[in-house]
XYZ file of C-alpha atoms in Angstrom:
302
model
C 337.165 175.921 5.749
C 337.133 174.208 9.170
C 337.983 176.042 12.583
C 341.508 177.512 12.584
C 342.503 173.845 10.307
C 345.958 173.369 10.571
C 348.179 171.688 7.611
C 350.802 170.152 9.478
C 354.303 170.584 7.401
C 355.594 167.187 6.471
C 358.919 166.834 4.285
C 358.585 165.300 0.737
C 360.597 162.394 2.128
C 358.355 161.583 5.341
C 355.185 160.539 6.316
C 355.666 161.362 10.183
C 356.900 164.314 12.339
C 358.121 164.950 15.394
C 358.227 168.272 17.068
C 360.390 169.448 19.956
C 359.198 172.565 21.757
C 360.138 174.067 24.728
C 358.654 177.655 25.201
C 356.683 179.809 26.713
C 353.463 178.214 26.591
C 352.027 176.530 24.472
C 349.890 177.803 21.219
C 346.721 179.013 22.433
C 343.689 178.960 20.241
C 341.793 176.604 19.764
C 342.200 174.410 16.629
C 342.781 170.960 14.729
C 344.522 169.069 12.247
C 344.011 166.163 10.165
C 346.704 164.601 11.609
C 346.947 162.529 15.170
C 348.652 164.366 17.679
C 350.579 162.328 20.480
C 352.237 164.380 22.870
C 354.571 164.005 25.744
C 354.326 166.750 28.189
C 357.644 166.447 29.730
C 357.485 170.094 31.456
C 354.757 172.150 32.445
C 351.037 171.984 33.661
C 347.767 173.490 32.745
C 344.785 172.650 30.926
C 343.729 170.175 28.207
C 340.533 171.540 25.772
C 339.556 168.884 23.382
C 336.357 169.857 22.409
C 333.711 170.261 25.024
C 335.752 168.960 27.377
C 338.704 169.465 30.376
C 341.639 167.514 31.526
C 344.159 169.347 33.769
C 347.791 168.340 32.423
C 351.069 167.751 34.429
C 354.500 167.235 33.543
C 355.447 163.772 32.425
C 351.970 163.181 30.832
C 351.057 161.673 27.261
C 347.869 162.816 25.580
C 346.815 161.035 21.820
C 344.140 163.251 20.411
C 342.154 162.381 17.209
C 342.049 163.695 13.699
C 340.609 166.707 13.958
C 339.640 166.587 17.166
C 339.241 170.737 18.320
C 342.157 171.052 21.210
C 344.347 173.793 23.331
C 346.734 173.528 25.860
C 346.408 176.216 27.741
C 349.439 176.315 29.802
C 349.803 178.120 33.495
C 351.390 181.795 32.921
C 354.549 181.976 33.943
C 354.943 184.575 37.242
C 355.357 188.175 36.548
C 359.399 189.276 36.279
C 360.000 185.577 36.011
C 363.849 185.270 34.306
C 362.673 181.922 33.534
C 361.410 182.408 29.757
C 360.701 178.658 28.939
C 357.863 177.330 30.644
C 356.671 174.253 28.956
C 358.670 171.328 27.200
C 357.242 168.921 24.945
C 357.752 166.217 22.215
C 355.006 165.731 19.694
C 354.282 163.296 17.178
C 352.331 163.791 13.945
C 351.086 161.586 11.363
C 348.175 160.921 9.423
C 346.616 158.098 8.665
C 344.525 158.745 6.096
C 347.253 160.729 3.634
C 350.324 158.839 2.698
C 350.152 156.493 5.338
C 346.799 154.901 3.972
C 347.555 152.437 1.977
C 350.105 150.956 4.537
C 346.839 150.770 7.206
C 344.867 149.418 4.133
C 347.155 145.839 4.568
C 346.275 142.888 5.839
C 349.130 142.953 8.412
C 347.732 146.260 9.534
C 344.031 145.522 10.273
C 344.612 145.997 14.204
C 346.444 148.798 14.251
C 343.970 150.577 11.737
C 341.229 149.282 14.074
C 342.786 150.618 17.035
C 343.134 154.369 15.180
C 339.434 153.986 14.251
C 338.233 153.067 17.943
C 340.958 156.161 19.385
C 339.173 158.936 17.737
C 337.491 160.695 20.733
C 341.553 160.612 22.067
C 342.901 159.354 25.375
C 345.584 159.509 28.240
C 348.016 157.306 28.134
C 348.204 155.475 31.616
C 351.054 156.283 33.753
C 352.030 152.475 34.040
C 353.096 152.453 30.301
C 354.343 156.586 30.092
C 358.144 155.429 30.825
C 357.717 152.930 28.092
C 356.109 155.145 25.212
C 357.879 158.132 26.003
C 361.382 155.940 25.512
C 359.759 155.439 21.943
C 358.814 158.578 21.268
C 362.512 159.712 21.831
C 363.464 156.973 19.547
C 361.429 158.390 16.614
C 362.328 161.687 17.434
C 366.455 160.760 17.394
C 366.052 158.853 14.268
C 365.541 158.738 10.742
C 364.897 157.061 6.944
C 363.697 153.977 7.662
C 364.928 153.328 11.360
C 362.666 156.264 12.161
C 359.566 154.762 10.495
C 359.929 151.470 12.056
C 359.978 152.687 15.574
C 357.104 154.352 14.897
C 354.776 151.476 13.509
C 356.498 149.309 16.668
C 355.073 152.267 18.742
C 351.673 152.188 17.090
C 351.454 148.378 17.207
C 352.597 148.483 21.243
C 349.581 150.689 21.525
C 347.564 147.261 20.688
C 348.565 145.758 24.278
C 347.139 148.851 26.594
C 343.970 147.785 27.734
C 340.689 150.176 28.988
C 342.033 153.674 27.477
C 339.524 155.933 28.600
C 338.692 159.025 26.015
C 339.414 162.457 26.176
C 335.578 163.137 25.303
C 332.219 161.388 26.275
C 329.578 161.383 24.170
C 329.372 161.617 20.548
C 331.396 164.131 18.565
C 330.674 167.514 18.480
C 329.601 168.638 15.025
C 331.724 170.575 12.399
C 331.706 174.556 12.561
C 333.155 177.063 9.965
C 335.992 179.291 10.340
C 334.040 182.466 11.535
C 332.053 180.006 13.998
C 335.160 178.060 15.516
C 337.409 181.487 16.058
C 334.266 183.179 18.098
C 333.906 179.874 20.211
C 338.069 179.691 20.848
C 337.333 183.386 21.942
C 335.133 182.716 24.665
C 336.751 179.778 25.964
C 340.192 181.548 26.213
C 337.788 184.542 27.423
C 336.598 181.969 30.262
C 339.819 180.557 30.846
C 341.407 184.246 31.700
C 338.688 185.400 33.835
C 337.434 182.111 35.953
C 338.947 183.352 39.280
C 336.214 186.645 38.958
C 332.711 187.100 38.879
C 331.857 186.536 35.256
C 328.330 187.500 34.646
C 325.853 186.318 31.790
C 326.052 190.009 30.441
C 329.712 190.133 30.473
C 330.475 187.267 28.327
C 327.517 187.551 25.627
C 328.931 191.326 25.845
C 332.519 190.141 24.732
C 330.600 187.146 21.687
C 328.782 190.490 20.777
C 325.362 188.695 21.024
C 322.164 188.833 23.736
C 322.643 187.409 26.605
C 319.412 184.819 25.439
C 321.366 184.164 21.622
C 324.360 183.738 23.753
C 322.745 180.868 25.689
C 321.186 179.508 22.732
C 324.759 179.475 20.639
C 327.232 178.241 23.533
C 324.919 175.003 24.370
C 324.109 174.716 20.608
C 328.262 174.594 20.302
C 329.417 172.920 23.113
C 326.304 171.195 24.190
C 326.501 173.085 27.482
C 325.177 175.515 29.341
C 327.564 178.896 29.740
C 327.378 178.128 33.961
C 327.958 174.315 33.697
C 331.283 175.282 31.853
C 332.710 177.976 34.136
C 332.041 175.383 37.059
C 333.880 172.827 35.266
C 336.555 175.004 34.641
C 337.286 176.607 38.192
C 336.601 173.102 39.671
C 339.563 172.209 36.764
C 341.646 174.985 38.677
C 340.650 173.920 42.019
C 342.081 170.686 41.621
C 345.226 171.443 40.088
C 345.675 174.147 43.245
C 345.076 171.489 45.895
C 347.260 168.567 43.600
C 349.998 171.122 43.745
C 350.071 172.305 47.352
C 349.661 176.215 46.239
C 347.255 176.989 48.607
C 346.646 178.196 52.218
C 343.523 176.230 52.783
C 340.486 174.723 50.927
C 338.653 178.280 51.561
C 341.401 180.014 49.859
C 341.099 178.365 46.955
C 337.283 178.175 46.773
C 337.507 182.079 46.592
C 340.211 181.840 44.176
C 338.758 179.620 41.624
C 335.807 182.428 41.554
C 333.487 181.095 44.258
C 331.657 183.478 46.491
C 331.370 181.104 49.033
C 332.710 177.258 50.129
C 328.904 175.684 50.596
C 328.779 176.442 46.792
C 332.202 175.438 45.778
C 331.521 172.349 47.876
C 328.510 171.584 46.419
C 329.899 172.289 42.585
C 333.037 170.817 43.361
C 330.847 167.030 44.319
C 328.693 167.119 41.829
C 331.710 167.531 39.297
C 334.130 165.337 40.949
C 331.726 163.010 42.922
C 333.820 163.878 45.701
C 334.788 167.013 48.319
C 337.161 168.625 48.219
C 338.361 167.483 51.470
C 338.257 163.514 49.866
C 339.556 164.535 46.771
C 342.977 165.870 49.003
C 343.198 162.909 51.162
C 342.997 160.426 47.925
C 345.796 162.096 45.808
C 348.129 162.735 49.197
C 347.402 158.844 49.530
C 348.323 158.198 46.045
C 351.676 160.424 46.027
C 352.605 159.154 49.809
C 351.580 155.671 49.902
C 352.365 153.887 53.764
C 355.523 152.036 53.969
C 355.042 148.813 52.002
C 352.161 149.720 49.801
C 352.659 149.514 46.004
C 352.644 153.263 44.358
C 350.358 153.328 41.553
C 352.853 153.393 38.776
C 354.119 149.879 40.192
């Protein structure tokens, strides 16, 4: 069995779903399915896991992750004695190329498109410049259905064909297969991690909570995730660090140094470069540039 594999309920009479959900948050353990997941985000923010790696998500966002690819959103909790109980909206479609749809990819007529799946394993964002355009498709799919349905959804596929550069969700190469038992205790510490990045998580602590040493903790995380326990917690509260100065919620850069789980701005500077290639200062000015262009500059989803 793979880690927490999903089987993705498809009707007799289909070969693609769509899934409306607005809860919440989203599910949150790690897992995968066989099937290609594209989803619209069109509420909500938090953080993108797809494997070993982290993408902070915002509303209005499209994300196509691979077959199998290990993912969770892990969506920002909603304040406490909030009447508000649904915090994140999103459209999903499913399908799978290799099940009923295969022998459709196996045509002729299809060898693009079924090169274009086989290049977009490791996932990708789709660029805000064409979000207006595939989201207006993926409401089309979703609103229909017999055969109107599955012919705006190979028109979608085969629009993918004209997006140029897609950069993927993961560098690298793939990380390798785990079992069950494997894949649950890794989705444990990462959710662990994700709880508990604004305090002082020590090396103890965590292999503590894995219920290993601290040295066959060290060994098993980079073995799993080829990284070491610290270089992940960085890139996680550096994750959270951005998304606190992209949305405004913070007093000043200090505050949310400390806040993120820094004991002190030289190091969250320092981290926060070598992650970002930028400071933190930089990294402020360039996204208030981008979402307040000057008077007669063109906005980047122009």
């Amino acid at each position: 069995m793979k880690v927490l594999q999903f089987t993705i309920p498809v009707a007799h009479d289909k070969t693609i779903i769509t899934q409306k959900d607005w809860l919440p948050a989203f599910y949150p353990h790690l897992h995968r399915h066989e099937e290609i997941q594209l989803t619209w985000i069109q509420h909500g923010h938090g953080t993108l896991i797809v494997e070993n790696n982290m993408h902070a998500f915002w509303s209005n966002e499209i994300y196509w992750i691979g077959s199998n690819q290990p993912h969770v959103l892990k969506s920002e909790e909603l304040p406490f004695g909030s009447k508000n109980k649904k915090n994140v909206q999103a459209l999903t479609l499913f399908f799978n190329p290799e099940g009923k749809l295969g022998p459709l990819f196996g045509l002729p007529e299809f060898k693009k498109i079924k090169s274009f799946i086989d290049q977009s394993q490791n996932g990708f964002k789709v660029p805000e410049a064409h979000v207006v355009e595939i989201s207006s498709r993926l409401l089309k799919i979703h609103q229909s259905q017999g055969i109107t349905q599955f012919l705006a959804f190979v028109e979608l596929i085969n629009f993918f064909l004209t997006i140029k550069d897609l950069e993927p969700l993961i560098t690298g190469s793939r990380l390798s297969a785990v079992n069950e038992q494997e894949g649950i205790r890794i989705g444990y510490i990462y959710n662990y991690i994700m709880q508990h990045y604004d305090a002082e998580i020590k090396l103890e602590d965590i292999a503590r909570e894995a219920h290993m040493t601290p040295q066959a903790f060290c060994r098993y995380f980079k073995k799993h995730t080829r990284l070491t326990f610290v270089s992940f917690l960085n890139e996680v509260r550096i994750n959270e660090a951005c998304k606190k100065l992209a949305g405004g919620s913070y007093d000043s850069i200090a505050t949310v140094a400390y806040n993120c789980g820094f004991n002190s701005i030289a190091n969250f500077n320092r981290v926060f470069k070598s992650i970002t290639r930028k400071s933190p200062r930089s990294y402020l000015r360039e996204y208030e540039q981008l979402e307040n262009p000057p008077p007669g500059t063109a906005t980047k989803s122009a």
